[in-house]
XYZ file of C-alpha atoms in Angstrom:
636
model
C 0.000 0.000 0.000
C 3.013 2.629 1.421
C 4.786 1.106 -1.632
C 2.133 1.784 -4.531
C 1.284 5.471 -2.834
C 4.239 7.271 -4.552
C 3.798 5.956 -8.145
C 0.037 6.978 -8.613
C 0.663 10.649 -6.838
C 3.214 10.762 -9.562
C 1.452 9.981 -12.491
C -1.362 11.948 -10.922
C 0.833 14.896 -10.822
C 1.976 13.859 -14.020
C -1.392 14.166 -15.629
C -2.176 17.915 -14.000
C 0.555 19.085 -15.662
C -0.236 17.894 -19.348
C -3.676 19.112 -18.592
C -2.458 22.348 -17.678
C 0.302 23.016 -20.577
C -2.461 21.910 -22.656
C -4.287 24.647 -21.549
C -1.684 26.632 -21.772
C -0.793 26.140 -25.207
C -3.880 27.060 -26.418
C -5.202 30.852 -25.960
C -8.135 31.801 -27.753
C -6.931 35.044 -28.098
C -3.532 34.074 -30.028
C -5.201 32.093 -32.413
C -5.974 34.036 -35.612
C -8.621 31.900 -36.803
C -10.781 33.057 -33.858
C -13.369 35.876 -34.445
C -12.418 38.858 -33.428
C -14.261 39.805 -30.880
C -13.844 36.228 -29.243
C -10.262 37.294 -29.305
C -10.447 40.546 -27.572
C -13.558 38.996 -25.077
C -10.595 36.358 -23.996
C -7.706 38.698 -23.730
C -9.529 41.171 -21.922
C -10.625 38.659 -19.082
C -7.026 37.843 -17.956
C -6.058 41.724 -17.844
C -5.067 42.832 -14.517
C -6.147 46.608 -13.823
C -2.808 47.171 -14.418
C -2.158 45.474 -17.591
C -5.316 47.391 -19.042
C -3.781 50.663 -17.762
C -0.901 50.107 -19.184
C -2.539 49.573 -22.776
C -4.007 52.874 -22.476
C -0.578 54.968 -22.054
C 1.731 56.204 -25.055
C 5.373 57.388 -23.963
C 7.572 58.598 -25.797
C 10.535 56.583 -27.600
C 13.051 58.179 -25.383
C 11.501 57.052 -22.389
C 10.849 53.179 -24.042
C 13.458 50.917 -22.818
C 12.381 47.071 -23.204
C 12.621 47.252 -19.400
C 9.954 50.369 -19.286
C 7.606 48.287 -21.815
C 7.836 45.433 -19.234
C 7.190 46.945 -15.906
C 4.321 49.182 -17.220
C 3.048 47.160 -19.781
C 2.750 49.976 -21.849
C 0.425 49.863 -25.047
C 1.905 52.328 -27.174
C 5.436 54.618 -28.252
C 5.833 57.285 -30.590
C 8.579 59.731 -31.927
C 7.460 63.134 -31.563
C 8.639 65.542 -33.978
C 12.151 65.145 -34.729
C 12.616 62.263 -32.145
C 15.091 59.784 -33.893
C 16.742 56.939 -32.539
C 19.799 59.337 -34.549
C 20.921 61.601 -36.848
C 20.589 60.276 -40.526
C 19.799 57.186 -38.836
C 19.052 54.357 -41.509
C 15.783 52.385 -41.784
C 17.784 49.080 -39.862
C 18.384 51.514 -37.580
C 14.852 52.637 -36.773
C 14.027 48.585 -37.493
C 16.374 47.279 -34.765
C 15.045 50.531 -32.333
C 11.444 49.249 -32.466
C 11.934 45.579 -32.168
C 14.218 46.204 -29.167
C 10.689 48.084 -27.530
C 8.599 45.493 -28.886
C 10.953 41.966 -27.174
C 10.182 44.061 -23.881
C 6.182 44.242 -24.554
C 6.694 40.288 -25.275
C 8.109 39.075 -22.487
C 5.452 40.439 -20.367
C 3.040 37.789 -19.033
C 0.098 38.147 -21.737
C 2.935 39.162 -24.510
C 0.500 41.675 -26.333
C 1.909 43.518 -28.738
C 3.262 47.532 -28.427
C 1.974 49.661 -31.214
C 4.494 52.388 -32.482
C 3.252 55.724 -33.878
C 4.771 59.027 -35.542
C 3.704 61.737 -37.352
C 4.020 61.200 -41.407
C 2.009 63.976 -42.276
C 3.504 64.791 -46.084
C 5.886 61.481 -46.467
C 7.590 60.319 -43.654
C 8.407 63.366 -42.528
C 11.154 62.275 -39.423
C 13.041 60.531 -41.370
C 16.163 60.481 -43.444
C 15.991 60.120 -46.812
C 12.059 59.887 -46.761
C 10.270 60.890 -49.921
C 8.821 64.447 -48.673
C 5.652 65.248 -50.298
C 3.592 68.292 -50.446
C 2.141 69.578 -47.450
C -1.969 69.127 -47.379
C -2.303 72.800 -48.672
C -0.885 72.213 -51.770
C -2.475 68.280 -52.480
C -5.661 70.178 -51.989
C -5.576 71.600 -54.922
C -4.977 68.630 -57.100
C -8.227 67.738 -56.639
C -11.368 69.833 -57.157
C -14.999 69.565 -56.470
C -16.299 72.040 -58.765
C -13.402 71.557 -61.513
C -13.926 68.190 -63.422
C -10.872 68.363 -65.700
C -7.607 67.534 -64.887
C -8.152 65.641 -61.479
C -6.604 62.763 -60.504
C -8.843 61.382 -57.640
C -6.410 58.414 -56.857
C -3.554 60.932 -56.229
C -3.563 61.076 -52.494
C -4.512 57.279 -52.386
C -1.146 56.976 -54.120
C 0.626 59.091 -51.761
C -0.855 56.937 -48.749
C -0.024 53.714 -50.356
C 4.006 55.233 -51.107
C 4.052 56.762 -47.250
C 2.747 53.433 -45.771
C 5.641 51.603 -47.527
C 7.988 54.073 -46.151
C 6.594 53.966 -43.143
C 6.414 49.967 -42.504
C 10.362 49.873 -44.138
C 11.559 51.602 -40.687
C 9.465 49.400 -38.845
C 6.524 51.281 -37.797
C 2.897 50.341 -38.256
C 0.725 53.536 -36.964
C 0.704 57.127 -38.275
C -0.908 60.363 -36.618
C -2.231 61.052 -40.285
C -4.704 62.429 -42.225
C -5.019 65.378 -40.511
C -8.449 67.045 -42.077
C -9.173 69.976 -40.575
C -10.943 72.787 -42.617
C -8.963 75.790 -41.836
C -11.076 78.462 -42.363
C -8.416 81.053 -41.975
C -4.937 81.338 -42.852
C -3.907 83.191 -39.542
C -3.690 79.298 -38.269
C 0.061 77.904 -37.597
C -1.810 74.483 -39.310
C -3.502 75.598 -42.149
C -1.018 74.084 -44.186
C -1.677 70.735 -42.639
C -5.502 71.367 -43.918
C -6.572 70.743 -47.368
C -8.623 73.257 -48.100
C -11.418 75.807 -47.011
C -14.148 74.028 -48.224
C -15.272 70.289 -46.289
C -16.118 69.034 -50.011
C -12.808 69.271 -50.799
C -11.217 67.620 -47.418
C -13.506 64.941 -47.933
C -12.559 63.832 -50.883
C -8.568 63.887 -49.558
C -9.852 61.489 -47.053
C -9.194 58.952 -50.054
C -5.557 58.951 -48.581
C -6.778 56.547 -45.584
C -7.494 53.124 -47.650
C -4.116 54.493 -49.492
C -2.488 53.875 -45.975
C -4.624 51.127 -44.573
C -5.881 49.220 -47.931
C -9.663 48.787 -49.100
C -11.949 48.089 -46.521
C -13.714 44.637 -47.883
C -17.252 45.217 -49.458
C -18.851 43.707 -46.415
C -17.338 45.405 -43.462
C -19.535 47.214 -40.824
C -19.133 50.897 -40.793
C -16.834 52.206 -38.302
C -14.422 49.121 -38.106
C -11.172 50.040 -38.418
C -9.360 47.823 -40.971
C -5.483 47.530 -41.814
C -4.755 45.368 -44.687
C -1.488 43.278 -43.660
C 2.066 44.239 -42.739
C 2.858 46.641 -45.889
C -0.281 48.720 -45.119
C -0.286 51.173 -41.636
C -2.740 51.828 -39.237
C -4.096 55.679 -39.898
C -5.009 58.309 -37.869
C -8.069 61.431 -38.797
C -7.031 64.420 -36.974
C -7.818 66.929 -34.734
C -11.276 66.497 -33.926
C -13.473 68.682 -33.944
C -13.164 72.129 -35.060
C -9.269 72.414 -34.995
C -9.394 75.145 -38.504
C -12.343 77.094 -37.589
C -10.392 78.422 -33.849
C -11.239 82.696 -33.574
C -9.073 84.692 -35.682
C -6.691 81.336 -36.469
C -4.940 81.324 -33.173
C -3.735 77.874 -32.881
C -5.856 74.942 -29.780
C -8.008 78.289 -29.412
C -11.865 78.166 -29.194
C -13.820 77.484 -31.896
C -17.030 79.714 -32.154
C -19.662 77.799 -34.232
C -23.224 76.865 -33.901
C -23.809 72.906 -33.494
C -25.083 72.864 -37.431
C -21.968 74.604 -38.409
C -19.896 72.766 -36.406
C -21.458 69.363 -37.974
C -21.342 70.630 -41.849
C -18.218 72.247 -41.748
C -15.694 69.936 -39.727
C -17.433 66.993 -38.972
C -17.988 65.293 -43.038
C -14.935 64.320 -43.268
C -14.659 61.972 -40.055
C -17.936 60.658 -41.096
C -15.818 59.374 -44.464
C -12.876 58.374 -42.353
C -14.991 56.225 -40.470
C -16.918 54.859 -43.382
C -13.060 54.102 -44.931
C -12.214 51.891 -41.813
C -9.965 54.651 -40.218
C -7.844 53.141 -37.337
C -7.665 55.633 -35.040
C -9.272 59.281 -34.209
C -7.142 62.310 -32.576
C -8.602 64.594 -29.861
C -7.923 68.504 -30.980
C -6.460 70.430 -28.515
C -8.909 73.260 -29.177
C -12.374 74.122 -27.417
C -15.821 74.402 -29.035
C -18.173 76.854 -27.626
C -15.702 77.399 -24.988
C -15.578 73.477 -23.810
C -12.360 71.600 -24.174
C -12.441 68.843 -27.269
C -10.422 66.604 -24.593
C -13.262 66.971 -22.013
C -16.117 66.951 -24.384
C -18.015 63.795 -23.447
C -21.095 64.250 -25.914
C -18.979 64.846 -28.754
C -16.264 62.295 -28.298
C -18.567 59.637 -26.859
C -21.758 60.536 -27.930
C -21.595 61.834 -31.373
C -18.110 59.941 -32.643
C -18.441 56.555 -30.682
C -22.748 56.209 -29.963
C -23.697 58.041 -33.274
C -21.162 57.350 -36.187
C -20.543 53.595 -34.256
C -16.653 54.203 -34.741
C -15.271 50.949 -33.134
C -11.092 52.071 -33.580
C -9.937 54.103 -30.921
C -9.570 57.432 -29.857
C -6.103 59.342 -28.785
C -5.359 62.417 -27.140
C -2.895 65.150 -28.549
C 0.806 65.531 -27.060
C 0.034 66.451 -23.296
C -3.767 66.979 -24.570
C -5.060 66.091 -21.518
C -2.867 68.104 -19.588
C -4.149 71.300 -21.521
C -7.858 70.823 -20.200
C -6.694 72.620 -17.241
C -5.208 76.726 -17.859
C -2.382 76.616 -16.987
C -1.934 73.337 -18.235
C -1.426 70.496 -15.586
C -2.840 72.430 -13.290
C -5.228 69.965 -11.730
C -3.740 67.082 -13.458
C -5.993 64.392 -11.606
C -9.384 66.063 -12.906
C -7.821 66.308 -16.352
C -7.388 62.540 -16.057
C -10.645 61.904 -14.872
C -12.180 64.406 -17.401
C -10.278 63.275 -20.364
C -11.098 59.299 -19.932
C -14.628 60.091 -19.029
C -15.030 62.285 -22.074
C -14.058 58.993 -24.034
C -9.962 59.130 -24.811
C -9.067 55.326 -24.899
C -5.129 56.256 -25.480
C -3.521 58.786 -23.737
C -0.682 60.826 -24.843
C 1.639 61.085 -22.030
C 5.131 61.577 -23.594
C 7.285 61.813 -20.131
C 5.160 61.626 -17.118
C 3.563 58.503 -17.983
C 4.000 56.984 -14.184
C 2.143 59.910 -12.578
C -0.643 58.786 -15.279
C -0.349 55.417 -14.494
C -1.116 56.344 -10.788
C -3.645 58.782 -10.960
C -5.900 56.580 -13.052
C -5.364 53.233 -10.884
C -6.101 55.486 -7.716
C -9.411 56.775 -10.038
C -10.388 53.586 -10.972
C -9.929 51.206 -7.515
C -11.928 54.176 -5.734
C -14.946 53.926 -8.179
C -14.380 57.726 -9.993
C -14.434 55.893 -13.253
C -16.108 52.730 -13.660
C -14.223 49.597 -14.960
C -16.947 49.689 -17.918
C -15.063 52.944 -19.378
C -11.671 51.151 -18.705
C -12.621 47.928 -20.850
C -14.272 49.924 -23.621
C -10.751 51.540 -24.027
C -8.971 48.413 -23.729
C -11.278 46.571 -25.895
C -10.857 49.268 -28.534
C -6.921 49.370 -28.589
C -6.607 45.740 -28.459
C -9.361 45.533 -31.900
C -6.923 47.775 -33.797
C -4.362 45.316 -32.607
C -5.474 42.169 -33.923
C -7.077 43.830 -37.168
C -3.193 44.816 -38.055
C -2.144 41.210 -37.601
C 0.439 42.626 -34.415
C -0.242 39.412 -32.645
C 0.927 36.890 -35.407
C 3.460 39.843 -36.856
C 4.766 41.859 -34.047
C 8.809 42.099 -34.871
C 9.379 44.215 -37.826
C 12.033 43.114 -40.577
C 13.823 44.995 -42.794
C 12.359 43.431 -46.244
C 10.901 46.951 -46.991
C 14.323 49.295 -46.254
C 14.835 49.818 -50.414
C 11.295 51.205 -50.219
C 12.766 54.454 -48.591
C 13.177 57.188 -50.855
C 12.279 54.869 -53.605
C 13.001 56.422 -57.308
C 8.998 55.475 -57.880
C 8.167 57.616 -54.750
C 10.316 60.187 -55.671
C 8.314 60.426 -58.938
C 5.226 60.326 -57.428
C 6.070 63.397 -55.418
C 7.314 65.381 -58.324
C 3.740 64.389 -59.930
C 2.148 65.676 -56.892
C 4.241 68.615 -56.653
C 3.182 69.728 -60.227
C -0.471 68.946 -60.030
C -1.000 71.319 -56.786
C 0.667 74.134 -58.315
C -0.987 77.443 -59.493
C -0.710 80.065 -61.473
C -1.882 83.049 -60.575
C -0.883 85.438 -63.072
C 1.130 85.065 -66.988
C 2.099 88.289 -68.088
C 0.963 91.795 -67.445
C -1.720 91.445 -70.024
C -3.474 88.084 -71.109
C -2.556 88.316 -74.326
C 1.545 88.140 -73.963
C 2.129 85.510 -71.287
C 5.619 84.934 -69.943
C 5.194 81.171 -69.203
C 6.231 78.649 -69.860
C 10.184 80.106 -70.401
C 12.342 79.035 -73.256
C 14.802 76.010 -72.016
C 17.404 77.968 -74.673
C 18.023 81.337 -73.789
C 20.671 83.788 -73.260
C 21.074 84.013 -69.380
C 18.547 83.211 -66.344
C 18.583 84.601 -62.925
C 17.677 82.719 -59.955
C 17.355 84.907 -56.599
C 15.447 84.563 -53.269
C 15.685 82.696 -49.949
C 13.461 80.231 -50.915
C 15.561 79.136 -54.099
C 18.394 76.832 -52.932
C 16.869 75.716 -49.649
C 15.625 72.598 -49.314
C 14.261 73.060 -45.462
C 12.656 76.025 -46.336
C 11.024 73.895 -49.840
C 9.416 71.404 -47.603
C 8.314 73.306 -44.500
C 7.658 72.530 -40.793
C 6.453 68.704 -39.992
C 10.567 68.166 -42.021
C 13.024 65.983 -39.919
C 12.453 68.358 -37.047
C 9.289 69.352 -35.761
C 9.370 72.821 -36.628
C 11.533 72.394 -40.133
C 14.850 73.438 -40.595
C 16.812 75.599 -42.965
C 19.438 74.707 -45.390
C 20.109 71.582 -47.501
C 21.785 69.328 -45.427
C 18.628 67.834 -43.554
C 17.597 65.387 -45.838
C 17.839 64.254 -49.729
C 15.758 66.036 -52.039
C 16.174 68.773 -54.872
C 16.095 72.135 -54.561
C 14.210 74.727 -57.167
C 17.685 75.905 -57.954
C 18.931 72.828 -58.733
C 16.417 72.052 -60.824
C 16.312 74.826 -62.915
C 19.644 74.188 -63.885
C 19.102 70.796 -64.491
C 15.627 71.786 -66.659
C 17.455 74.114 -69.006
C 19.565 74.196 -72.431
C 22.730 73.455 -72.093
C 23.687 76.948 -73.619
C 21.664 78.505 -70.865
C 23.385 80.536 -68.524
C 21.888 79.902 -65.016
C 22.855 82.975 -62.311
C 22.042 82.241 -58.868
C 22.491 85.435 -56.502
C 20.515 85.100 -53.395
C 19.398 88.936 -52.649
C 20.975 90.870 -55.718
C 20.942 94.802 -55.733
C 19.315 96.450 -58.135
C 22.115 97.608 -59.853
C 23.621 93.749 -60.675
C 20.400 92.925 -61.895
C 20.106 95.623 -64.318
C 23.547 95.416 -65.097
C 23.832 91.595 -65.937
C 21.860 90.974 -69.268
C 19.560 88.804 -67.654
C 16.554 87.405 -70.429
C 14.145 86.154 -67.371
C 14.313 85.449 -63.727
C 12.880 83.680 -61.404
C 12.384 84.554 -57.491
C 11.961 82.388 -55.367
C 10.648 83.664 -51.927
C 8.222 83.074 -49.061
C 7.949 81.754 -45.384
C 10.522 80.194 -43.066
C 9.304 76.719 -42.047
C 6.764 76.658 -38.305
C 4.805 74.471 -36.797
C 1.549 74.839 -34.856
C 1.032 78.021 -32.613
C 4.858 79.063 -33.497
C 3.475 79.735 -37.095
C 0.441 81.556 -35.573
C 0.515 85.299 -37.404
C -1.744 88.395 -37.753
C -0.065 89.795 -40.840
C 0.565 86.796 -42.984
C 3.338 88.642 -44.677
C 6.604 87.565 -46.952
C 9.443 86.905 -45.113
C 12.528 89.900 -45.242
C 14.201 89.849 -47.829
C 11.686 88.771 -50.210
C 9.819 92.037 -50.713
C 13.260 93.303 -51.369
C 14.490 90.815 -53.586
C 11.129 91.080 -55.959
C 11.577 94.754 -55.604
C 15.236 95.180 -56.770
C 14.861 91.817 -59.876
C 10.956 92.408 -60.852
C 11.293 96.131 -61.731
C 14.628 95.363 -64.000
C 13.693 92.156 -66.547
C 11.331 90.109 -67.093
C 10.372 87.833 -63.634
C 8.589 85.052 -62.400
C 7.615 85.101 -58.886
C 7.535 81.659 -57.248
C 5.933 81.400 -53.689
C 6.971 79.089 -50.802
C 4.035 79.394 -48.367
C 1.604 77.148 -45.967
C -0.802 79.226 -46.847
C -2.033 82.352 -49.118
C 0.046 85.919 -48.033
C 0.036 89.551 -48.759
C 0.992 90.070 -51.894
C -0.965 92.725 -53.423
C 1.194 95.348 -53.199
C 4.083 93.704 -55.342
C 1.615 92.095 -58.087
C 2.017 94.981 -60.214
C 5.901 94.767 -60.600
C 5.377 90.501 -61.149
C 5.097 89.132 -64.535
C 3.787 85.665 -63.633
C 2.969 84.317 -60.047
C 3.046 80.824 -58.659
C 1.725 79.640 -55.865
C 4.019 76.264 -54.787
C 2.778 75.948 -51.351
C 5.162 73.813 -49.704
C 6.464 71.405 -52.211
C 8.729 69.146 -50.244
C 11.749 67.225 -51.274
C 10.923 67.143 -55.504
C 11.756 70.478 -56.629
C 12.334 69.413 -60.245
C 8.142 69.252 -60.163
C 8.266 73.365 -60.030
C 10.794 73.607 -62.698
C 8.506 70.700 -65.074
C 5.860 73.742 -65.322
C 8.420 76.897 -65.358
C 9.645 75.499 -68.613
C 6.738 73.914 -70.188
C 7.494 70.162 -69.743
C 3.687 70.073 -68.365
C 0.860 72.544 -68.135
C -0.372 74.038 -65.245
C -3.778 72.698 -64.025
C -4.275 73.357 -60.540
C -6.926 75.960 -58.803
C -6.850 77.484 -55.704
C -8.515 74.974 -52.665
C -7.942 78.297 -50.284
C -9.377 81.572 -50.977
C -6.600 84.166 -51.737
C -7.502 87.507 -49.353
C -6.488 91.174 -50.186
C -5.789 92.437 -47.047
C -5.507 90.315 -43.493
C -8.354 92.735 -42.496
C -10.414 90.719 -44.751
C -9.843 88.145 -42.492
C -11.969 85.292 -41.894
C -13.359 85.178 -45.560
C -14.083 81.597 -47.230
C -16.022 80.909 -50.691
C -19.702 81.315 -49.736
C -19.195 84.468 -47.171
C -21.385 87.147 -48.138
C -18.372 89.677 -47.913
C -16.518 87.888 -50.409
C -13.962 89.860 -52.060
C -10.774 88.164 -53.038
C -7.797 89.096 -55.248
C -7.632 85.411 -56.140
C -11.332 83.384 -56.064
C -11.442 79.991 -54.520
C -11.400 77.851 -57.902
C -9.093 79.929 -59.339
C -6.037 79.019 -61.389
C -4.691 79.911 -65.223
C -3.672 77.128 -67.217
C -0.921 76.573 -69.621
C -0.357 73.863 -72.361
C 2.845 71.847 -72.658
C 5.974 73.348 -74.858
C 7.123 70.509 -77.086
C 11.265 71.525 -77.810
């Protein structure tokens, strides 16, 4: 009997064990051929409060140690702007940075995945050696509601599908793009991020989100979010609600609107993000009707989540819920409790993401927000999870590095950049235009700040967060460059930065072209109540455009004064902010293509005209919304 006793405990034992790694083995929600929901029903059950927490909080890359992602069990990084695991660093680089995050995310106890995000708002705008696209100002134009010739409505889907690529060949699968505001006046730091004026026209630039995340299937439910596979990105529709229509264009100001307006100016084109399977919304930082977007529970709950049945989830802005509170963290524990209750499922919380962490445990295990609100977040972030395949792919590898900076991208951008140019003005009368200019001619000038600067070509949002100057930041051509790369070979090409008036007179020049505007900005640092042309580019058109013949080409987020100069310009261009292609300016200064775009932004007279938008009853513009002169293609 004594003898026989240790054998069957043994194989007892034995027997328990198989049992349990058999259960083990199998967890419903790691097995892709689950349904979804099963999936995120079974994860969610064997969360800790803490574990569910920690899926809720973003940090910041610099804070992400595999060590960090373990203890805190933290859901989500991103790179602010200009945050790079180095200068110039390669795409292995940024490859071998986010897998290093992602083994500590792994070897936590439920091994759910990290998701990393960054801004790619016109390319991939970080990083070195991206493709750099036009900024949303100027792809608004290559697309119009009212002008049926010459679009090309797969245009921004193209640009989605080449910034995904770029995107997924460092390694991350989540960008804080499309932003589609309507700015609705040019006083805002952003309005360059916004595609136009008019919501018709933003909604149809919301085609840029199955361009980034891939077709949503015929049979999907509205509002699911939907990523199609591991060369595809999760997306991101930004800043809801209101963000372009703040008073007088001051940047996360208050947006003064009645609840119709508010609805059938900024709202259409979330309702066709969400109908496109958009991943993810952003919170603005700006108020509506004096309440904070990041505290506004009927708007972020009840309108987005109850109304419009968007199942991704929603993310604050940098520090957004900091901001509730003036000053901001002020009262940070009733901005926590204010922001989750208003319906924020991620939170933002670049550095202080432990205080976060405590705050909203303490919240939680003391019954100021329910659990309820908790797993709704959870459940959401987790959906967007498995729907990008993170749990069967969650290591990135570097099969997509060659797609950075691609020649085909590069292309692509120097399409874009000539479709969302306009011309304003051709000659001083109609009838004797000065564009396009002869490739063979005697001698060209090529002056302004704007000319040979590559930082200054492609704006804020560029390798740093507010732009840089110069042309070592990143690869890309400059207007300069191209020009002498568009002309005859007999063509003398003169670059002189700011000439005087007497070397331009002087010289023998046939044509030149200026090439002038703003200095790159971002948000509230590009704020301004004058909207005028940076020093010394009224100088420089003064001292070229009253000698010879001169083209005027502008480098601006948005329209500026320039009335009282038009008079001494032969032909004007509106570039916006073309990014890294330059050679796409210099395809329509010399006739290789036509011009075809028209103004998505009303072009004012005066800043006192300010607000003034197609539509407004004091409408009085010195360029109309819609407007743009064309030109046909020189064959040489």
């Amino acid at each position: 009997m004594g003898r026989s006793y240790i054998p069957i405990v043994g194989i007892l034992l034995l027997f328990f064990c198989l049992v349990s790694v058999s259960q083990a083995e199998y967890l419903k929600y790691k097995d892709p051929k689950q349904p979804l929901n099963v999936r995120i029903r079974d994860l969610l059950k064997r969360m800790t409060l803490e574990e569910k927490i920690g899926q809720m909080t973003q940090i910041e890359r610099l804070n992400a140690t595999a060590d960090v992602m373990k203890k805190y069990f933290i859901g989500s990084v991103l790179s602010g702007g200009g945050s790079v695991p180095a200068p110039k660093a390669s795409p292995e680089a940024w490859v071998q940075m986010v897998n290093e995050m992602q083994k500590g995310s792994l070897s936590t106890r439920l091994g759910i995945p990290m998701i990393y995000g960054i801004d790619a708002v016109h390319g991939h705008n970080n990083v070195y050696n991206a493709t750099i696209f036009p900024h949303n100002v100027g792809l608004g134009v290559t697309r119009q509601v009212f002008i049926c010739s010459n679009e090309d409505p797969v245009l921004v889907k193209r640009i989605g599908e080449a910034t995904a690529l770029e995107v997924r060949a460092t390694g991350v699968p989540y960008v804080f793009a499309p932003c589609i505001a309507v700015c609705r006046d040019p006083r805002w730091g952003r309005c360059y991020e916004s595609y136009s004026e008019d919501p018709r026209i933003v909604r149809t630039m919301t085609e840029i989100i199955p361009g980034l995340q891939g077709d949503i299937p015929g049979n999907s439910r509205k509002g699911v979010p939907y990523v199609a596979g591991k060369n595809k990105v999760a997306a991101c529709a930004k800043h809801y609600l209101g963000d372009g229509g703040t008073n007088k264009g001051i940047n996360e100001n208050n947006t003064l609107i009645s609840y119709n307006g508010l609805l059938s100016i900024h709202m259409p084109a979330y309702y066709d993000s969400i109908v496109k399977g958009v991943s993810t919304v952003m919170v603005s930082y700006s108020s509506w009707n004096g309440i904070k977007m990041h505290a506004n529970k009927d708007l972020v709950t009840g309108y987005l989540k109850n109304k419009l049945r968007f199942r991704g989830f929603v993310i604050s802005d940098w520090q957004g819920i900091d901001r509730i509170t003036s000053p901001p963290h002020a009262n940070y524990s009733y901005s926590v409790q204010a922001g989750i209750s208003a319906g924020i499922d991620m939170i933002m919380v670049p550095y202080s993401y432990t205080e976060f962490i405590d705050i909203l445990t303490s919240q939680v295990k003391n019954g100021i927000i329910p659990m309820s609100r908790i797993d709704d977040a959870v459940s959401r972030i987790l959906r967007v999870k498995f729907t990008m395949g993170l749990f069967e792919n969650p290591y990135a590898d570097q099969s997509l590095v060659n797609q950075l900076g691609s020649k085909e991208h590069r292309e692509l951008a120097r399409e874009a950049v000539r479709k969302s140019l306009v011309l304003l003005k051709n000659g001083k009368s109609a009838g004797n235009p000065i564009l396009p200019i002869p490739k063979k001619t005697g001698k060209i000038l090529v002056a302004g700040s704007h000319a040979d600067n590559l930082g200054y070509q492609c704006g804020g949002w560029t390798i740093q967060w507010q732009g840089l100057g110069g042309n070592d930041l990143t690869v890309g051509t400059t207007i300069l460059d191209a020009v002498k790369q568009t002309v005859d070979a007999d063509t003398e090409v003169v670059y002189n930065e700011n000439p005087d008036e007497n070397f331009v007179k002087s010289s023998k020049f046939s044509y030149a072209i200026v090439v002038v505007g703003e200095p790159p900005y971002a948000e509230t640092f590009g704020d301004s109540l004058n909207l005028t042309i940076a020093q010394p580019g009224p100088s420089t058109i003064h001292n070229v455009c009253g000698s010879i013949k001169c083209v005027v080409v502008l480098i601006t987020g948005r329209p500026v004064v320039i009335q009282p100069y038009l008079s001494d310009i032969d032909a004007l261009v509106a570039a916006w902010l073309p990014g890294t292609e330059g050679q796409g300016v210099a395809d329509l200064l010399f006739g290789d293509y036509g011009f075809t775009g028209k103004l998505a932004r009303t072009w004012f007279k005066t800043v006192d005209q300010l607000p003034m938008n197609v539509g407004d009853k004091h409408y009085d513009p010195l360029f109309p919304f819609g407007f743009g002169l064309t030109t046909q293609p020189t064959k040489y």
